[in-house]
Each structure stands twice: as C-alpha cells, then as structure tokens.
mmCIF file of C-alpha atoms in Angstrom:
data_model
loop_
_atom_site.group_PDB
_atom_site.id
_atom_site.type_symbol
_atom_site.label_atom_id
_atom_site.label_comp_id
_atom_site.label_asym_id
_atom_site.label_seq_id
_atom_site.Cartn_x
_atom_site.Cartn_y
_atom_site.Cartn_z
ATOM 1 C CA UNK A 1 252.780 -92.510 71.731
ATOM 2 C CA UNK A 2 250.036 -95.448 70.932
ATOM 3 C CA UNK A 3 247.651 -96.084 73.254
ATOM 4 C CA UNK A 4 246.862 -99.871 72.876
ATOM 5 C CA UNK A 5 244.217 -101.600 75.491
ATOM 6 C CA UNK A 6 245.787 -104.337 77.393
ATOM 7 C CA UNK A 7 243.108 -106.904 76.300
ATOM 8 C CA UNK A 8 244.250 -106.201 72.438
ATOM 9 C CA UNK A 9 245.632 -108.918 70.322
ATOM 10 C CA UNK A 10 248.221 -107.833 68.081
ATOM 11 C CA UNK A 11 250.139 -110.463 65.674
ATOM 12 C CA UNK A 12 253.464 -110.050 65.224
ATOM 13 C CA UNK A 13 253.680 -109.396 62.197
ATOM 14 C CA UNK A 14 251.634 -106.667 61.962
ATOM 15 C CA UNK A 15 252.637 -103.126 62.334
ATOM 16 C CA UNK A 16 250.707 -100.839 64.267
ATOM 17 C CA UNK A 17 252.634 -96.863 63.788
ATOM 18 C CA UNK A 18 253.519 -94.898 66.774
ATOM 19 C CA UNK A 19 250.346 -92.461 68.201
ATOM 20 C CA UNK A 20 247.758 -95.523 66.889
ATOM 21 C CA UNK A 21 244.630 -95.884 69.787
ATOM 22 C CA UNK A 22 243.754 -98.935 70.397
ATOM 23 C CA UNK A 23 240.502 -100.041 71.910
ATOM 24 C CA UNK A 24 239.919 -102.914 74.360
ATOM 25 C CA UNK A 25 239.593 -106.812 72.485
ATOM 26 C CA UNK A 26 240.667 -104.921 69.228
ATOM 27 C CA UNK A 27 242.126 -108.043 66.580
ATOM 28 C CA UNK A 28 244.823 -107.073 64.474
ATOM 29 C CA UNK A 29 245.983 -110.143 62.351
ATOM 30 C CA UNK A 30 248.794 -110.718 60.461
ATOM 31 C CA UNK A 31 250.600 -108.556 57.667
ATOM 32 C CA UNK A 32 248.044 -105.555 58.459
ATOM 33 C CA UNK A 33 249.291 -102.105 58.553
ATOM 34 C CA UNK A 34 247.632 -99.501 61.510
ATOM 35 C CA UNK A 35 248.911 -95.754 60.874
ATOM 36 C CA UNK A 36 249.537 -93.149 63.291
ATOM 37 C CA UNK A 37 246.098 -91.351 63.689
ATOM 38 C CA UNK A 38 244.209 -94.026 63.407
ATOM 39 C CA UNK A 39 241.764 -95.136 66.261
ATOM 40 C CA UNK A 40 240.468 -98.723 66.703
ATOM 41 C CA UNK A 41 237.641 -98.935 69.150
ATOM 42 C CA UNK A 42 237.081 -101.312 71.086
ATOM 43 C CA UNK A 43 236.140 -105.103 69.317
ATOM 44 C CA UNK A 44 236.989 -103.729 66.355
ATOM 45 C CA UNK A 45 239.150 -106.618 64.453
ATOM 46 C CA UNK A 46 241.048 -106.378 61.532
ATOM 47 C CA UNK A 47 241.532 -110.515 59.905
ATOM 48 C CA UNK A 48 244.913 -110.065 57.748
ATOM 49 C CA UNK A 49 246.445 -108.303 55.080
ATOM 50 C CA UNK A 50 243.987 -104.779 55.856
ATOM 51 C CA UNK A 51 245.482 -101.549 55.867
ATOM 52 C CA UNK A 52 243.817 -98.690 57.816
ATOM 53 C CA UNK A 53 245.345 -95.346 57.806
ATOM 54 C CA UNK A 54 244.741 -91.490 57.353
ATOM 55 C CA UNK A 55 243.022 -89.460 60.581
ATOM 56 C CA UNK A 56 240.579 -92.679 60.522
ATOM 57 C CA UNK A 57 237.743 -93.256 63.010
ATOM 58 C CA UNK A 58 236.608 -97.348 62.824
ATOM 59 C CA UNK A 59 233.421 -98.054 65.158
ATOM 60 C CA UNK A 60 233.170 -100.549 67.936
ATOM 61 C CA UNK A 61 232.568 -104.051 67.052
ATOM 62 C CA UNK A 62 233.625 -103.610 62.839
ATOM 63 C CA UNK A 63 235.198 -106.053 61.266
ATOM 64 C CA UNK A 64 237.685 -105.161 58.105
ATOM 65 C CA UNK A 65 238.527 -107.994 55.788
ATOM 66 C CA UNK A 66 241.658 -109.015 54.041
ATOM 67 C CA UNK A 67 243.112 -106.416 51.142
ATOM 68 C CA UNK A 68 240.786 -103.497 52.222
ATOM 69 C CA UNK A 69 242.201 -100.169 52.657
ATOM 70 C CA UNK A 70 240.187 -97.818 55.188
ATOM 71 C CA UNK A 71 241.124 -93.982 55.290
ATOM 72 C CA UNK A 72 243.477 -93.691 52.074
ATOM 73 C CA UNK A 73 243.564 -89.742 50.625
ATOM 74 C CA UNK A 74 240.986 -88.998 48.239
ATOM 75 C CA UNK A 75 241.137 -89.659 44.448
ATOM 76 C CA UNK A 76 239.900 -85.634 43.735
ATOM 77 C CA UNK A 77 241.867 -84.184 41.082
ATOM 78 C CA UNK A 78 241.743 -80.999 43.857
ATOM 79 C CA UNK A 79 243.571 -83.167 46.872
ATOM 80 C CA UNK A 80 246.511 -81.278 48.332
ATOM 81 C CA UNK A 81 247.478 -83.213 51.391
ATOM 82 C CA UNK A 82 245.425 -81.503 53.923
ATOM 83 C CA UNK A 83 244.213 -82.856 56.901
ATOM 84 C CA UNK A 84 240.709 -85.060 56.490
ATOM 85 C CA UNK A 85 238.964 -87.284 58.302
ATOM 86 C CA UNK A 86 236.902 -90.076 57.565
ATOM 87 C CA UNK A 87 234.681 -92.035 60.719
ATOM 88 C CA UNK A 88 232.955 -95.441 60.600
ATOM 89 C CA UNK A 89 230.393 -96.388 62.827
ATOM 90 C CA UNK A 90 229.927 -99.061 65.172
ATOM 91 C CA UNK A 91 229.342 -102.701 63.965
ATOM 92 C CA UNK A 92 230.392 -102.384 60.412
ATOM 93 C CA UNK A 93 231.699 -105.452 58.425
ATOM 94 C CA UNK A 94 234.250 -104.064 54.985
ATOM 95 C CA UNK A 95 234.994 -107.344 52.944
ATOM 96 C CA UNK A 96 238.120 -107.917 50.588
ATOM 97 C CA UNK A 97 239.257 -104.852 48.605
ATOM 98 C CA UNK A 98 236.577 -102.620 50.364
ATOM 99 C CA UNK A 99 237.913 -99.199 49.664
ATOM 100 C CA UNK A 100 237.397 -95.599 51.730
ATOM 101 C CA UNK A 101 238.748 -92.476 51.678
ATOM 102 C CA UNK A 102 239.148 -89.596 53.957
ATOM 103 C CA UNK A 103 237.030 -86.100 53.117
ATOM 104 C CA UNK A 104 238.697 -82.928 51.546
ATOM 105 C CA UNK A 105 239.183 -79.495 52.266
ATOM 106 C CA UNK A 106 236.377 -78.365 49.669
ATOM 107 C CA UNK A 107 234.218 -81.049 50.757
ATOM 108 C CA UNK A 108 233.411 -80.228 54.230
ATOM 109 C CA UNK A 109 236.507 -82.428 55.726
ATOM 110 C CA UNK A 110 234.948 -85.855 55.972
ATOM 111 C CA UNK A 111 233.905 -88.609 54.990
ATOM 112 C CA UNK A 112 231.164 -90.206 57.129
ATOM 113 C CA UNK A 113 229.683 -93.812 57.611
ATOM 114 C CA UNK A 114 226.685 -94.752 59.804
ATOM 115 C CA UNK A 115 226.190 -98.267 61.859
ATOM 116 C CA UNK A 116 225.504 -101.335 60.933
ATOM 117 C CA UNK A 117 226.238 -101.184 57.263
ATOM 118 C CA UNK A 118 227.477 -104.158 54.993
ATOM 119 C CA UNK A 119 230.349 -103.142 52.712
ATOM 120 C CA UNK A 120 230.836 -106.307 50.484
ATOM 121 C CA UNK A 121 233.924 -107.082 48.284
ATOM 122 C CA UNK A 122 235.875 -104.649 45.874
ATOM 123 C CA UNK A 123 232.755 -102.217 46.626
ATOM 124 C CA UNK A 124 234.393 -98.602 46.953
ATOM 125 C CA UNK A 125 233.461 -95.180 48.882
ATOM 126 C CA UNK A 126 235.107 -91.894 48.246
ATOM 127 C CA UNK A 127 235.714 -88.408 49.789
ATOM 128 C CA UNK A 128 233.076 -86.824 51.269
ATOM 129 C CA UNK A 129 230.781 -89.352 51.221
ATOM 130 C CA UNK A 130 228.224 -89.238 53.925
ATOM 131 C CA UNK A 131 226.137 -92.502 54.451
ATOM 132 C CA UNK A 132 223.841 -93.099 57.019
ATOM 133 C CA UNK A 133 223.062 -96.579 59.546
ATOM 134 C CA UNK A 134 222.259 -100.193 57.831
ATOM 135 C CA UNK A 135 223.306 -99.717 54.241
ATOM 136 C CA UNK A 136 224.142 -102.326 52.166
ATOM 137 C CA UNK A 137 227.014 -101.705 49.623
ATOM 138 C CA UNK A 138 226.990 -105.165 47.284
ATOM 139 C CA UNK A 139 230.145 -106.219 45.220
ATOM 140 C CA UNK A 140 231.588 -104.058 42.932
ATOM 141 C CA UNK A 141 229.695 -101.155 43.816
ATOM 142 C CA UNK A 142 231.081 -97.224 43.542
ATOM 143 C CA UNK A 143 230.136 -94.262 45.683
ATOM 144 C CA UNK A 144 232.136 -91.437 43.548
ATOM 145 C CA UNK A 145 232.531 -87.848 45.413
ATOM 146 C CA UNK A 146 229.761 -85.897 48.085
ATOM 147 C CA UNK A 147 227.148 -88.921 48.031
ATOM 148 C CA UNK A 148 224.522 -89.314 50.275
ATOM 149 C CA UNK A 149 223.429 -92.227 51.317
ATOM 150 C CA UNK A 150 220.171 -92.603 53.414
ATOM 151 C CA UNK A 151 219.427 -95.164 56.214
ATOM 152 C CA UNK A 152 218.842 -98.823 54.908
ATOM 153 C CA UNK A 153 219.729 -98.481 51.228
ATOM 154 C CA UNK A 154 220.543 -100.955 49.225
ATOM 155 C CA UNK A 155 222.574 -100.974 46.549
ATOM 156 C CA UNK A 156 222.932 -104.041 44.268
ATOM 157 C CA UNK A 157 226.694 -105.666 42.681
ATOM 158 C CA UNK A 158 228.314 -103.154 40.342
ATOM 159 C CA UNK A 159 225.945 -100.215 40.192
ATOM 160 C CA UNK A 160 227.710 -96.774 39.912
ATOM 161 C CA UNK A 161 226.480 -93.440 41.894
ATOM 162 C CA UNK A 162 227.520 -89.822 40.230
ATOM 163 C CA UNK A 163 229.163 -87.601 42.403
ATOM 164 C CA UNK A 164 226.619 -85.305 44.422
ATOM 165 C CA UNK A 165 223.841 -87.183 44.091
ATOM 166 C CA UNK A 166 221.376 -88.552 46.553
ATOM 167 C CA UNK A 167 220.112 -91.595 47.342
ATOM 168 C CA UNK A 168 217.139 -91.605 50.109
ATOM 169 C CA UNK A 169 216.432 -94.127 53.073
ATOM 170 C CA UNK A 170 215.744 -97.584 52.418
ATOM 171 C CA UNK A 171 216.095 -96.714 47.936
ATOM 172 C CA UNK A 172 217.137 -99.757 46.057
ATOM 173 C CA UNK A 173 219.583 -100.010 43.312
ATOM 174 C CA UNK A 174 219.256 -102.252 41.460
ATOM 175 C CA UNK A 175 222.617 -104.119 40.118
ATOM 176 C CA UNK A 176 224.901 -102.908 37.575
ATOM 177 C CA UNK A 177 222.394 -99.048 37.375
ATOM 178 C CA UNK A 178 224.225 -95.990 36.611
ATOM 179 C CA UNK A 179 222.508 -93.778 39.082
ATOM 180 C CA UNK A 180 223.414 -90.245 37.730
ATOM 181 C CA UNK A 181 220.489 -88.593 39.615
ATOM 182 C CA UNK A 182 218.886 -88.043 43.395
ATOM 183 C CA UNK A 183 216.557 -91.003 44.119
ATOM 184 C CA UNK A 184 213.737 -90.672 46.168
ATOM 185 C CA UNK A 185 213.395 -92.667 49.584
ATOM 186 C CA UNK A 186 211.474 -95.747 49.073
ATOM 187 C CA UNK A 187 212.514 -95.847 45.398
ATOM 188 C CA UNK A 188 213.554 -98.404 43.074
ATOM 189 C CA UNK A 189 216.185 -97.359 40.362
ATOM 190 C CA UNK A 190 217.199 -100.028 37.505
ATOM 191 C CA UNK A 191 219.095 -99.653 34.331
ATOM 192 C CA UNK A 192 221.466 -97.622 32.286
ATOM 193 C CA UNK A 193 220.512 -94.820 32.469
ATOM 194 C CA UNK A 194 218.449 -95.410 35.468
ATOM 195 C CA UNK A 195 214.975 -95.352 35.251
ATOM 196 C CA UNK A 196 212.881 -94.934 38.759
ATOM 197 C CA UNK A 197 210.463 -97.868 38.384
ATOM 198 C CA UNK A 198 208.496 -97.545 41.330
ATOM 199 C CA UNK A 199 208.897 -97.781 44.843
ATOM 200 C CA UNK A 200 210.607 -100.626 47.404
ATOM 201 C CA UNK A 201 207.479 -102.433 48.194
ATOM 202 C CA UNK A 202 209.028 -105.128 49.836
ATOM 203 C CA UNK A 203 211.864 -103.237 51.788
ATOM 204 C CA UNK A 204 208.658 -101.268 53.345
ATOM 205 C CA UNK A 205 206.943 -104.235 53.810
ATOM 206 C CA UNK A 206 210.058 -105.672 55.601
ATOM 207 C CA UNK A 207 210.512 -102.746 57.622
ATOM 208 C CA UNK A 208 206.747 -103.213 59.094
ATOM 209 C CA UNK A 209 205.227 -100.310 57.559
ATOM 210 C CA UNK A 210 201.307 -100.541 57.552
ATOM 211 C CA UNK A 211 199.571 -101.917 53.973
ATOM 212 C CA UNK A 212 197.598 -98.950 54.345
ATOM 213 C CA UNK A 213 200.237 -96.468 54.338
ATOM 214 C CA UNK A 214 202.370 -98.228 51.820
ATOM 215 C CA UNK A 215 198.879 -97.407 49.802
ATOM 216 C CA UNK A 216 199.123 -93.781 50.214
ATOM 217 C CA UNK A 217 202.694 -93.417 49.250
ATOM 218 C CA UNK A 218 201.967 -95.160 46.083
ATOM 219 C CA UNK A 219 199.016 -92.642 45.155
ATOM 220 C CA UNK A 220 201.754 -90.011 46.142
ATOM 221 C CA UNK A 221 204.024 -91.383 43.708
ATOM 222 C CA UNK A 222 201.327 -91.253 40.974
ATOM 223 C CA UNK A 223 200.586 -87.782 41.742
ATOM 224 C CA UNK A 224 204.051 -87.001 41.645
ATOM 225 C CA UNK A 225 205.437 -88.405 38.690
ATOM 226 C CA UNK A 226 202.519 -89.462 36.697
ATOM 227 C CA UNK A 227 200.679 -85.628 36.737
ATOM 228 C CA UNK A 228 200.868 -83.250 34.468
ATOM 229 C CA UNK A 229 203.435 -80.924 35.471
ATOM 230 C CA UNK A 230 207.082 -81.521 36.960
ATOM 231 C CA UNK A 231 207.669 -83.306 39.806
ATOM 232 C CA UNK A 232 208.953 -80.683 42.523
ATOM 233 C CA UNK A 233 205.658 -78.386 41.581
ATOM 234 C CA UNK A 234 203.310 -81.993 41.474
ATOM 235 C CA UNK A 235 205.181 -82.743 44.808
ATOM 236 C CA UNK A 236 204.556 -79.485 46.567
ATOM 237 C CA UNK A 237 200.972 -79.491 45.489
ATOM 238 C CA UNK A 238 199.920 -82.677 47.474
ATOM 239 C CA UNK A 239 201.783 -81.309 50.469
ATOM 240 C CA UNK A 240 198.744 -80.901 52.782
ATOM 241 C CA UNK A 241 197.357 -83.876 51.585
ATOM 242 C CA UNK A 242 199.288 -86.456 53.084
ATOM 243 C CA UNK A 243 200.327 -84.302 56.475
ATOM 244 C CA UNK A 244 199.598 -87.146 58.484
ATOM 245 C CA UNK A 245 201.580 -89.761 56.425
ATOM 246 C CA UNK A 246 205.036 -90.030 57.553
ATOM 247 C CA UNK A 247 206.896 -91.526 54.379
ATOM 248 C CA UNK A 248 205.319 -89.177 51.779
ATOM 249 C CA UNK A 249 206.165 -86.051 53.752
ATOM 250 C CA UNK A 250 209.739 -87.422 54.077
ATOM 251 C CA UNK A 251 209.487 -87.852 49.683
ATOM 252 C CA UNK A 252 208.394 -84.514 49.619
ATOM 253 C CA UNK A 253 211.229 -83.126 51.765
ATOM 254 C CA UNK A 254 213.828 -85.008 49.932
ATOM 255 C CA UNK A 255 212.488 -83.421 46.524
ATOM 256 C CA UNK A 256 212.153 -80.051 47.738
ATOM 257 C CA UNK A 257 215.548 -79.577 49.258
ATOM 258 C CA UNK A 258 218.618 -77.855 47.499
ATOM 259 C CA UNK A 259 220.325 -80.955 45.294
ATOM 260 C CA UNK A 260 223.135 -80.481 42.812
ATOM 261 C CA UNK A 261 221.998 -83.503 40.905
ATOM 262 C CA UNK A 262 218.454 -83.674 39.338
ATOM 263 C CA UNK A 263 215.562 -86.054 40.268
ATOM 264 C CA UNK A 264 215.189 -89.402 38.640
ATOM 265 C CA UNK A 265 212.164 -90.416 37.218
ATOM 266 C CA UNK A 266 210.289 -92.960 35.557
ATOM 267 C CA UNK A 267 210.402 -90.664 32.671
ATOM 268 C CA UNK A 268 213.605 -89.873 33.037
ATOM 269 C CA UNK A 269 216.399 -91.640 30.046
ATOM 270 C CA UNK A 270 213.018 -93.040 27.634
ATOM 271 C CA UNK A 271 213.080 -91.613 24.134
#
C-alpha cells in the first residue's frame, strides 16, 4: 500500500504504483510515472512527463525535470534483474533527459548521489556510480560504470568518464574530454585524450582556500609530475613535506590508494 503525505499534490494524470512513499509537499505533475518502491521525500517535485522507478531513493527538496528517467536497471551487459538500489540526496535539481540507474549485484548494489548537485540536460549516470555533495554534471555529459565522483566537481557539456575511474573533489573537466583515467583533486583535465593541465586555481580560489596554500599545492604538483621518476613514487616522497597542508595530503591519498584506472598526467596522451 502507498503511503502518500496528505499535503502532496498529485495531478491526475499522473500515476503513482501501489507501495510508492510519498513525502509531505511532494509535486507530482502531469503524465509522470512513480513505481512501486520508489520513495519521494518530502518537497521533492517532479514538473511533468518524469519517470522515477526501480528501489529509488530521491532526497528532500530535488527537483526532476520533464523526460528524465531516475532509477531505470543498469545498461551492464552482466544485469540479471536483481534487486539494486540507487539514492539521491537532498536538494538535487535533474533537468530534461537526465538519466540514472540503479547499482548491480557485482557492483556493490548501488548507485549513490550526494546533495546539492546540478544534473543538467541529457547528462547521464550509470550503475554503481558513487558521487559525492555539489557536483555539477553539464549537458551531455556521461558517467559510464563504478565512477567516483568527489565533492564539488565539475564536469563541463559532453565530456565522457571511463568506467572505474576517479575523479577527485572540486577536479574540472573540461567540455567535450574523454577522461579515461583517475584525476587528481584540484585538477584540471582537457582534451582527447585528456591531458591534466594543471590544477583548478579558481575553483580553490572560490572555495576560500588561502593564496598561500594554493602555493604549496602547486610546488606539490611540480614535484609530482614534473620530477624525475613516476608519479605515485614522486608523490610518496614529498609525503612529510607538506604534513601540515591539507589539500596536498588529500592528492597524495588519492594517488596512493588502490585504483583500477591509471593516473592522468600532463604527460599522459603527448607523443
């Protein structure tokens, strides 16, 4: 049996399945399509024409736009119908065509999506993605299989992200980059293949980090990736250097941890 809040608006002609929770001021406009094990929380509204379904989690206060479809099964080639789940945080806007789908099996189950974040349109995130709080997703942009996403990220219209890889906190992406390895947090990745230019002065700046520290993790990234010497050993070496610097030790543990996908590099692509 649904559970739908009293203060919910629901149009008529949209159809909201049997078992369906629905939170309090939840929106549900016309010609959109609510599935069984889907919950709404509350102020969540959904304009027209949006289709959420699957075993589908959508935060308080999101907003999904016309022709998105939240929580469809995964496009793996290994997807047998088991039970997934994919969760959206609180205060999320998806604009027209956003897509999502739910985890698999082999994946870990879910597929996970912090608060705040900015989907905009036709931009697409698949199974087992994890992403973390105030990501930006421009136009046309696709998260394939297992990518993580760190906190304020932004990706820029029509870049594409291999599966596994890792993107840190507050990266850039520059638009239409084929991003087929891990990029640091702070980075900035351009091009086809793409090339880690240097870091996201101006996010850090934006963010309020000090001038002085911004300093130090740009002689880190020299050391790193301009050294002789690769850059997990040049990374590890520098270590007690920069103890007291908050954004190079969180470089440092991004490159030393266990990745599927190599590191990207301003080397990295150039003949």
């Amino acid at each position: 049996m649904s559970q739908i809040a009293a203060s919910a608006v629901i149009h008529p002609m949209a159809v909201v399945e049997d078992g369906a929770v629905i939170g309090e001021n939840v929106k549900i406009g016309p010609f959109c399509r609510v599935g069984a094990r889907v919950t709404l929380k509350d102020g969540v509204e959904l304009i027209s024409n949006a289709v959420v379904t699957g075993l589908t989690e959508i935060g308080a206060g999101s907003t999904i736009h016309p022709m998105a479809v939240i929580g469809g099964v995964s496009q793996s080639l290994h997807e047998a119908g088991e039970d997934s789940t994919l969760v959206v945080g609180a205060n999320c806007t998806m604009r027209e065509g956003v897509t999502m789908n739910c985890g698999t099996v082999g994946g870990g189950g879910i597929t996970r999506v912090g608060d705040n974040c900015l989907f905009l349109a036709n931009s697409h995130v698949a199974h087992d993605c994890i992403l973390g709080n105030d990501i930006i997703l421009s136009n046309n942009v696709m998260l394939a299989g297992h990518v993580h996403v760190g906190d304020k990220a932004i990706l820029s219209g029509g870049c594409a992200v291999h599966q596994f890889t890792r993107i840190g906190r507050q990266a850039f992406i520059g638009g239409l980059s084929a991003v087929a390895y891990d990029v640091i947090p702070y980075g900035m990745l351009n091009g086809n293949p793409g090339i880690l230019g240097g870091l996201n002065v101006v996010g850090m700046t934006r963010a309020g980090i000090e001038r002085s520290v911004i300093h130090q993790v740009r002689r880190a990234f020299k050391q790193i990736f301009e050294s002789e010497g690769s850059a997990r050993t040049n990374a590890a070496a520098i270590r007690d250097e920069y103890l007291d610097c908050a954004p190079v030790i969180e470089i440092l543990d991004f490159i030393a941890a266990e990745s599927d996908r190599a590191l990207s590099s301003p080397n990295r692509g150039k003949n």
